[in-house]
Short mmCIF file of C-alpha atoms in Angstrom, two decimals:
data_model
loop_
_atom_site.label_atom_id
_atom_site.label_comp_id
_atom_site.label_asym_id
_atom_site.label_seq_id
_atom_site.Cartn_x
_atom_site.Cartn_y
_atom_site.Cartn_z
CA ASP A 3 -1.74 -5.51 27.87
CA ALA A 4 -4.22 -3.51 29.91
CA LYS A 5 -7.66 -2.85 28.48
CA THR A 6 -8.80 0.69 27.66
CA THR A 7 -12.26 2.24 27.69
CA GLN A 8 -13.18 5.21 25.50
CA PRO A 9 -16.49 6.92 24.73
CA PRO A 10 -17.76 5.78 21.32
CA SER A 11 -18.24 9.28 19.97
CA MET A 12 -17.70 12.97 20.69
CA ASP A 13 -18.42 16.27 18.98
CA CYS A 14 -16.27 19.38 19.03
CA ALA A 15 -16.70 22.80 17.47
CA GLU A 16 -13.95 23.92 15.13
CA GLY A 17 -11.40 26.11 16.87
CA ARG A 18 -12.20 24.75 20.31
CA ALA A 19 -10.12 22.29 22.28
CA ALA A 20 -11.05 18.63 21.89
CA ASN A 21 -10.53 16.62 25.07
CA LEU A 22 -10.66 12.86 24.50
CA PRO A 23 -10.73 10.72 27.66
CA CYS A 24 -9.41 7.19 28.11
CA ASN A 25 -9.72 4.89 31.08
CA HIS A 26 -6.99 2.31 31.69
CA SER A 27 -7.48 1.36 35.33
CA THR A 28 -5.50 -1.91 35.10
CA ILE A 29 -2.37 -0.37 33.59
CA SER A 30 0.90 -1.69 34.98
CA GLY A 31 4.07 0.20 35.74
CA ASN A 32 5.88 -0.74 32.52
CA GLU A 33 3.02 0.05 30.14
CA TYR A 34 2.88 3.20 28.05
CA VAL A 35 -0.24 5.01 26.86
CA TYR A 36 -0.28 5.53 23.08
CA TRP A 37 -2.70 7.53 20.97
CA TYR A 38 -3.33 7.00 17.27
CA ARG A 39 -5.99 8.32 14.95
CA GLN A 40 -7.46 6.95 11.75
CA ILE A 41 -8.98 9.29 9.21
CA HIS A 42 -11.55 7.63 6.95
CA SER A 43 -9.92 4.18 6.57
CA GLN A 44 -6.42 5.53 5.98
CA GLY A 45 -3.55 3.96 7.89
CA PRO A 46 -3.52 4.90 11.59
CA GLN A 47 -1.45 7.98 12.37
CA TYR A 48 0.69 8.07 15.50
CA ILE A 49 -0.10 11.09 17.68
CA ILE A 50 1.70 10.86 21.01
CA HIS A 51 2.63 8.52 23.85
CA GLY A 52 3.66 8.76 27.49
CA LEU A 53 4.46 6.78 30.60
CA LYS A 54 3.64 8.97 33.60
CA ASN A 55 4.52 12.56 32.79
CA ASN A 56 2.40 14.85 30.67
CA GLU A 57 3.62 15.09 27.09
CA THR A 58 3.18 17.66 24.35
CA ASN A 59 4.13 17.72 20.70
CA GLU A 60 3.10 19.66 17.62
CA MET A 61 -0.12 17.69 17.28
CA ALA A 62 -1.49 17.29 20.79
CA SER A 63 -0.99 17.11 24.53
CA LEU A 64 -1.32 14.00 26.66
CA ILE A 65 -2.36 14.37 30.27
CA ILE A 66 -1.94 11.25 32.45
CA THR A 67 -3.41 11.22 35.95
CA GLU A 68 -1.08 10.71 38.87
CA ASP A 69 -2.38 7.19 39.52
CA ARG A 70 -2.04 6.47 35.76
CA LYS A 71 -5.52 4.98 35.62
CA SER A 72 -6.78 7.44 33.04
CA SER A 73 -5.54 9.93 30.49
CA THR A 74 -6.80 12.70 28.23
CA LEU A 75 -5.68 13.57 24.74
CA ILE A 76 -6.05 17.27 24.03
CA LEU A 77 -6.21 18.76 20.54
CA PRO A 78 -5.85 22.45 21.43
CA HIS A 79 -7.58 23.97 18.38
CA ALA A 80 -9.59 21.34 16.54
CA THR A 81 -10.12 21.70 12.81
CA LEU A 82 -12.35 19.82 10.39
CA ARG A 83 -9.30 17.77 9.38
CA ASP A 84 -9.15 16.37 12.92
CA THR A 85 -12.38 14.44 12.33
CA ALA A 86 -11.28 10.82 12.82
CA VAL A 87 -11.43 7.76 15.05
CA TYR A 88 -9.01 8.16 17.96
CA TYR A 89 -7.52 5.08 19.59
CA CYS A 90 -6.05 4.96 23.08
CA ILE A 91 -3.78 1.93 23.47
CA VAL A 92 -1.83 0.64 26.43
CA ARG A 93 1.31 -1.15 25.42
CA LEU A 94 4.28 -2.79 27.08
CA THR A 95 7.64 -1.26 26.37
CA GLY A 96 10.11 -3.24 24.32
CA THR A 97 10.42 -4.24 20.72
CA ALA A 98 8.27 -7.37 20.90
CA SER A 99 5.10 -5.74 22.13
CA LYS A 100 2.13 -5.45 19.81
CA LEU A 101 -0.64 -2.86 19.54
CA THR A 102 -4.13 -4.01 20.48
CA PHE A 103 -6.73 -1.69 18.98
CA GLY A 104 -10.09 -1.21 20.66
CA THR A 105 -13.09 0.51 19.12
CA GLY A 106 -11.83 4.06 19.76
CA THR A 107 -13.67 7.38 19.90
CA ARG A 108 -15.15 8.84 16.76
CA LEU A 109 -14.49 12.60 16.97
CA GLN A 110 -16.64 14.79 14.76
CA VAL A 111 -15.44 18.38 14.41
CA THR A 112 -18.18 20.71 13.24
CA LEU A 113 -18.35 24.31 12.01
CA SER B 17 8.84 8.80 12.13
CA ALA B 18 8.93 6.26 9.30
CA VAL B 19 7.63 6.51 5.76
CA ILE B 20 5.86 3.34 4.68
CA SER B 21 4.39 2.54 1.29
CA GLN B 22 2.17 -0.31 0.22
CA LYS B 23 1.33 -1.82 -3.15
CA PRO B 24 -1.27 -2.17 -4.44
CA SER B 25 -3.39 0.52 -2.82
CA ARG B 26 -6.52 -1.38 -3.77
CA ASP B 27 -7.55 -4.42 -5.77
CA ILE B 28 -10.61 -6.38 -6.77
CA CYS B 29 -9.99 -10.12 -6.97
CA GLN B 30 -11.91 -13.23 -7.83
CA ARG B 31 -12.73 -15.94 -5.34
CA GLY B 32 -10.06 -18.66 -5.16
CA THR B 33 -7.17 -16.51 -6.33
CA SER B 34 -4.28 -15.09 -4.28
CA LEU B 35 -2.95 -11.57 -3.86
CA THR B 36 0.48 -10.49 -2.63
CA ILE B 37 0.73 -7.13 -0.88
CA GLN B 38 4.08 -5.38 -0.68
CA CYS B 39 5.26 -3.12 2.13
CA GLN B 40 8.34 -0.90 1.82
CA VAL B 41 9.88 1.13 4.67
CA ASP B 42 12.14 4.12 4.06
CA SER B 43 14.88 2.79 6.35
CA GLN B 44 15.88 -0.38 8.16
CA VAL B 45 13.61 -1.63 10.92
CA THR B 46 13.69 -4.77 13.02
CA MET B 47 9.99 -5.36 13.55
CA MET B 48 7.24 -5.23 10.94
CA PHE B 49 3.60 -6.12 11.48
CA TRP B 50 0.59 -6.96 9.35
CA TYR B 51 -2.95 -6.01 10.38
CA ARG B 52 -6.40 -6.56 8.95
CA GLN B 53 -9.34 -4.18 9.25
CA GLN B 54 -12.65 -5.68 8.25
CA PRO B 55 -15.46 -3.33 7.17
CA GLY B 56 -16.65 -1.21 10.07
CA GLN B 57 -14.26 -2.87 12.50
CA SER B 58 -11.07 -1.99 14.31
CA LEU B 59 -7.61 -3.28 13.42
CA THR B 60 -6.61 -6.86 14.21
CA LEU B 61 -3.00 -8.04 14.20
CA ILE B 62 -2.36 -10.90 11.77
CA ALA B 63 1.34 -11.53 12.39
CA THR B 64 4.69 -10.11 13.34
CA ALA B 65 7.44 -10.36 10.72
CA ASN B 66 11.06 -10.39 11.81
CA GLN B 67 13.88 -10.44 9.33
CA GLY B 68 15.62 -13.79 9.14
CA SER B 69 13.00 -15.77 11.02
CA GLU B 70 9.53 -17.20 10.57
CA ALA B 71 6.63 -14.83 11.10
CA THR B 72 4.71 -15.15 14.36
CA TYR B 73 0.97 -15.50 13.79
CA GLU B 74 -1.84 -14.42 16.11
CA SER B 75 -4.62 -16.75 17.14
CA GLY B 76 -7.02 -17.30 14.26
CA PHE B 77 -4.46 -16.66 11.53
CA VAL B 78 -2.39 -19.38 9.84
CA ILE B 79 0.63 -19.40 7.58
CA ASP B 80 -1.09 -21.36 4.80
CA LYS B 81 -3.71 -18.63 4.44
CA PHE B 82 -1.47 -15.61 5.07
CA PRO B 83 2.13 -16.45 4.12
CA ILE B 84 4.56 -13.65 4.93
CA SER B 85 8.03 -12.95 3.65
CA ARG B 86 10.63 -10.65 5.19
CA PRO B 87 13.69 -10.82 2.95
CA ASN B 88 15.45 -7.76 4.36
CA LEU B 89 15.14 -4.97 6.92
CA THR B 90 13.09 -2.62 4.72
CA PHE B 91 10.61 -4.90 2.95
CA SER B 92 7.88 -7.44 3.64
CA THR B 93 5.06 -9.11 1.74
CA LEU B 94 1.75 -10.58 2.84
CA THR B 95 -0.10 -13.01 0.60
CA VAL B 96 -3.81 -13.59 1.01
CA SER B 97 -4.32 -17.09 -0.39
CA ASN B 98 -7.34 -18.84 -1.85
CA MET B 99 -9.46 -15.76 -1.26
CA SER B 100 -13.14 -15.69 -0.38
CA PRO B 101 -15.49 -12.70 0.00
CA GLU B 102 -14.86 -12.85 3.77
CA ASP B 103 -11.26 -11.74 3.08
CA SER B 104 -12.51 -8.36 1.82
CA SER B 105 -10.73 -5.96 4.17
CA ILE B 106 -8.10 -3.29 4.43
CA TYR B 107 -4.67 -4.83 5.01
CA LEU B 108 -2.11 -2.62 6.74
CA CYS B 109 1.54 -3.04 7.43
CA SER B 110 3.41 -1.24 10.15
CA ALA B 111 7.01 -0.87 11.21
CA GLN B 112 8.46 -0.19 14.59
CA ARG B 113 11.09 2.48 15.13
CA THR B 114 12.33 2.87 18.72
CA ASP B 115 9.14 2.50 20.79
CA THR B 116 6.60 3.56 18.17
CA GLN B 117 4.80 1.75 15.35
CA TYR B 118 4.13 3.63 12.14
CA PHE B 119 1.57 2.50 9.60
CA GLY B 120 1.37 2.32 5.85
CA PRO B 121 -1.64 3.67 3.93
CA GLY B 122 -3.27 0.26 3.62
CA THR B 123 -4.41 -2.01 0.79
CA ARG B 124 -8.16 -2.17 0.22
CA LEU B 125 -9.06 -5.65 -1.01
CA THR B 126 -12.44 -6.63 -2.42
CA VAL B 127 -13.08 -10.28 -3.22
CA LEU B 128 -15.96 -11.12 -5.54
#
């Protein structure tokens, strides 16, 4: 699986958009980009994933560059409850592929 | 999504004993996984548990230390054997539905 690079920490004011970047320059054509978050040692929570098109769900939007070498997770209106460690993971499709967690980005949402 | 529960949620154990962690999924799944998260660290995959076959262990993890059972498509157990303080971690199970893994709440283990 391709390696990802994320900033170790970010701050965001409550109510503003949080934009979390991820670099995955060695991603291959059959690898998806997944985002999870972990709030204070709870089990990781799935957020969103995508292959090449931008994706949006009730939690967030995922913007993937045209060359697929980087992506951005967008939380449109961050709240204090969004304070967590966010993991960007590149993963092969198929049922046998595992998740390899890096160190993630610690997002702190402040008043 | 998938709803996953784990028992116990936390435990404090003595050195040399064993603990079995249970993981229950709300519906049938093919693939289940067990992860460990040591204090201040990220998640590390221990093994993949498929129903009806032996678990597949990652490098650095062995069956004698972390035996896994997968008796049916909704349940799995992980045993942490002959525990030492270095085994103090959060143990998490996950289940895969279509292309996404969903995680349980974790079991926080402290070994004295």
